[in-house]
Amino acid sequence: MAIVIVLGTQWGDEGKAKITDLLAESADVVVRCQGGCNAGHTVTHNGEVFKFHLIPSGMLYDNKHCIIGAGTVIDPAVLVREIEEIQAKGYKADGLRLSTRAHLTTPYQTALDKAQESKRDDKTKIGTTGRGIGPTYADKVGRRGLRIGDLYETEDILKQKIENFLQPKQAELAGVIDKAYEEQVTELMDFCRTYREKLKPYICDSVSTVHDHLGQNAQVLLEGAQGTFLDVDYGTYPYVTSSNTLASGLCTGAGLGPTQIDKVIGVTKAYTTRVGEGPFPTELKDSIGEHIGDVGQEFGTTTGRRRRCGWVDAVMLKYAARVNGLTGLAMTKLDVLDALAEVKICVAYRDKKSGEPLESFPSQLSSLDTIEPVYETLPGWQTSITDIRKEADLPQAAREFLTRLSALVGVPIDIISVGPERNQTMVLNHPIIGPQGCAMAVS
Ligand code: GDP
Ligand code: IMO
Ligand code: MG
């Protein structure tokens, strides 16, 4: 039995789904633990591209148990559509389970998310995905949220829960939902009735489900959504999502304790991207940034927005290693840097005026206004690596880039990805089945 966490170390879209799908071959259970349909998780298999928003990225294997855990927020319309889409492509959804503790995103929270965002000016806008994530988590911690399990209460209890949910929101909903209170209650009752039936085959008490699998010696993968710097506590607040995206948040979302976790794999792009607003120390607003965005096809999976691109940032990655307890890195999209004559790694930050170094990623964003990145420049490899399958066959310059990055972060590289397909990968140290080479040394 092993429990392995796969999470993002940057601002999301690191390739978590590709790595989860790859490792899922050796796992019995895959759990999505937090976030909602703000996530856009791409799995490419035999040329076919799947974009999952809520379904765990283990769903393409027959007989895989895929659980959507208690820490998630669920727009049922999106989930039902996603289930229908994979079924239409000939895949089964029999192994899918949805926690009764997960929270429900109603159309009202989605409307509020969009309305709140449209009221923000250029300085305060967050650039959310507009999927109702912030309002749903606010209702959850405000203890007025609706949960999946509530759909299966009696009509009287459900109505009472809907009223508890709606009453405190009336001022906020004015001008957003153009309906009288009684009409709102009726509309949400109908909404709940619709999805009660459609979701019924999938619901479970996820604590029993996950732990029953563990009791049978299952190999379990926890799939993160978003990334370390979008974490509501440890990310670039307030330019973050509304859930805990770190290893600890995944434990909570899956109903597991920290002592049960064997490995924490930090999925890391060979450069950095960010979609939406917020600080980005190594952002490239030049032709190199544009080149990386074009070659890497850096467009948001959920919203289609162009992602901002920049150099890989070892200051951020060291912080990610600390707050997640990373045991290994999965380096993705190394191939995207193929054509560059030189590649850079941000090794430190320093004050623009005094040159004073900043030791760690700061907690206050204002500190980022006055710093600049310090780069180490390495030669590029200027050859295509996308067909390489053995780490030893990588060009020397690519190996040096990886070795240096690993040394700076203090975490070994367990997996190298050189393309979107499952087989475009070099597994040096398999987190579930063990070393197949050996992890790239931290020198
Ligand atoms: P996630 O949200 O972390 O699962 O990542 P996304 O799916 O949003 O974005 C990652 C994108 O990069 C997807 O289009 C993947 O198919 C693609 N991808 C993943 N790994 C690689 C890689 O090693 N090389 C290239 N070129 N593309 C990759
Ligand atoms: P995956 O799982 C990249 C970003 C949004 C916005 C901020 C808040 O595919 O890596 P939200 O809708 O969550 O309230 O938006 O977080 N964001 C993501 N960026 N990848 C994601 O998910 C993201 N999920 C949210 O762009 O800046
Ligand atoms: Mg994504």
Short mmCIF file of N, CA, C and O in Angstrom, two decimals, residues 8 23 25 43 47 73 82 90 111 116 121 159 168 176 190 248 274 308 325 339 353 370 372 393 400 438:
data_model
loop_
_atom_site.label_atom_id
_atom_site.label_comp_id
_atom_site.label_asym_id
_atom_site.label_seq_id
_atom_site.Cartn_x
_atom_site.Cartn_y
_atom_site.Cartn_z
N GLY A 8 0.75 20.65 -7.81
CA GLY A 8 1.45 21.68 -8.58
C GLY A 8 2.31 22.55 -7.68
O GLY A 8 1.89 22.92 -6.58
N LEU A 23 0.90 7.88 -13.65
CA LEU A 23 1.09 7.09 -12.43
C LEU A 23 -0.13 6.23 -12.12
O LEU A 23 -0.01 5.21 -11.43
N GLU A 25 -1.62 4.25 -13.83
CA GLU A 25 -1.48 2.89 -14.35
C GLU A 25 -1.12 1.93 -13.21
O GLU A 25 -1.53 0.77 -13.21
N VAL A 43 -5.40 15.34 -20.33
CA VAL A 43 -4.75 14.04 -20.50
C VAL A 43 -4.78 13.73 -22.00
O VAL A 43 -5.83 13.81 -22.63
N GLY A 47 -3.19 10.25 -28.94
CA GLY A 47 -3.63 11.35 -29.81
C GLY A 47 -4.97 11.96 -29.42
O GLY A 47 -5.34 13.01 -29.91
N VAL A 73 -15.54 21.36 -4.56
CA VAL A 73 -16.82 22.05 -4.75
C VAL A 73 -17.32 21.67 -6.15
O VAL A 73 -16.55 21.72 -7.12
N GLU A 82 -19.44 16.18 -18.05
CA GLU A 82 -18.15 15.50 -18.19
C GLU A 82 -18.31 13.98 -18.21
O GLU A 82 -17.66 13.29 -19.00
N GLY A 90 -16.70 6.21 -25.21
CA GLY A 90 -16.53 4.77 -25.02
C GLY A 90 -15.86 4.39 -23.69
O GLY A 90 -15.51 3.24 -23.49
N ALA A 111 -22.95 33.02 -10.68
CA ALA A 111 -23.34 34.40 -11.05
C ALA A 111 -22.66 35.41 -10.14
O ALA A 111 -22.19 36.46 -10.59
N GLN A 116 -18.97 39.73 -8.89
CA GLN A 116 -17.93 40.30 -8.02
C GLN A 116 -16.71 40.69 -8.84
O GLN A 116 -16.12 41.75 -8.66
N ASP A 121 -11.92 46.77 -10.10
CA ASP A 121 -11.23 47.55 -11.12
C ASP A 121 -9.90 46.87 -11.46
O ASP A 121 -9.58 45.78 -10.94
N LYS A 159 -35.44 21.97 1.81
CA LYS A 159 -35.97 23.34 1.68
C LYS A 159 -35.39 24.23 2.79
O LYS A 159 -34.98 25.37 2.54
N PRO A 168 -29.08 34.65 4.10
CA PRO A 168 -27.99 35.62 4.33
C PRO A 168 -27.43 36.23 3.04
O PRO A 168 -26.63 37.16 3.09
N VAL A 176 -28.09 40.78 -9.05
CA VAL A 176 -27.39 39.68 -9.73
C VAL A 176 -28.40 38.62 -10.16
O VAL A 176 -28.40 38.16 -11.30
N ASP A 190 -35.76 22.93 -7.48
CA ASP A 190 -35.81 22.22 -8.78
C ASP A 190 -34.40 21.80 -9.22
O ASP A 190 -34.20 20.70 -9.73
N SER A 248 -1.03 19.21 2.52
CA SER A 248 -1.89 19.12 3.71
C SER A 248 -3.36 19.31 3.33
O SER A 248 -4.25 18.65 3.88
N ARG A 274 1.41 31.70 -15.46
CA ARG A 274 0.34 32.15 -14.56
C ARG A 274 -0.81 32.63 -15.43
O ARG A 274 -0.58 33.33 -16.43
N ARG A 308 0.42 33.85 -18.90
CA ARG A 308 1.66 34.64 -18.84
C ARG A 308 2.81 33.65 -18.64
O ARG A 308 2.67 32.65 -17.94
N GLY A 325 6.43 19.57 1.76
CA GLY A 325 7.24 18.39 2.10
C GLY A 325 7.50 17.54 0.87
O GLY A 325 7.35 16.31 0.91
N ALA A 339 14.30 25.10 -28.43
CA ALA A 339 14.90 25.97 -29.46
C ALA A 339 15.74 27.11 -28.87
O ALA A 339 16.43 27.80 -29.62
N LYS A 353 17.08 48.48 -5.40
CA LYS A 353 17.95 49.63 -5.11
C LYS A 353 19.20 49.21 -4.36
O LYS A 353 20.31 49.51 -4.76
N THR A 370 9.51 45.60 -5.02
CA THR A 370 10.81 46.26 -4.93
C THR A 370 11.98 45.31 -5.23
O THR A 370 13.14 45.67 -5.07
N GLU A 372 14.04 42.28 -7.70
CA GLU A 372 14.21 41.77 -9.06
C GLU A 372 14.84 40.38 -8.97
O GLU A 372 15.57 40.08 -8.01
N ASP A 393 20.11 9.77 -22.55
CA ASP A 393 20.15 10.24 -23.94
C ASP A 393 19.84 11.72 -24.09
O ASP A 393 19.90 12.25 -25.19
N GLU A 400 22.21 19.26 -17.51
CA GLU A 400 22.79 20.24 -16.58
C GLU A 400 21.73 21.19 -16.03
O GLU A 400 21.74 21.55 -14.85
N CYS A 438 17.80 5.71 -11.34
CA CYS A 438 17.81 6.27 -10.00
C CYS A 438 17.50 7.75 -10.14
O CYS A 438 17.73 8.34 -11.19
#
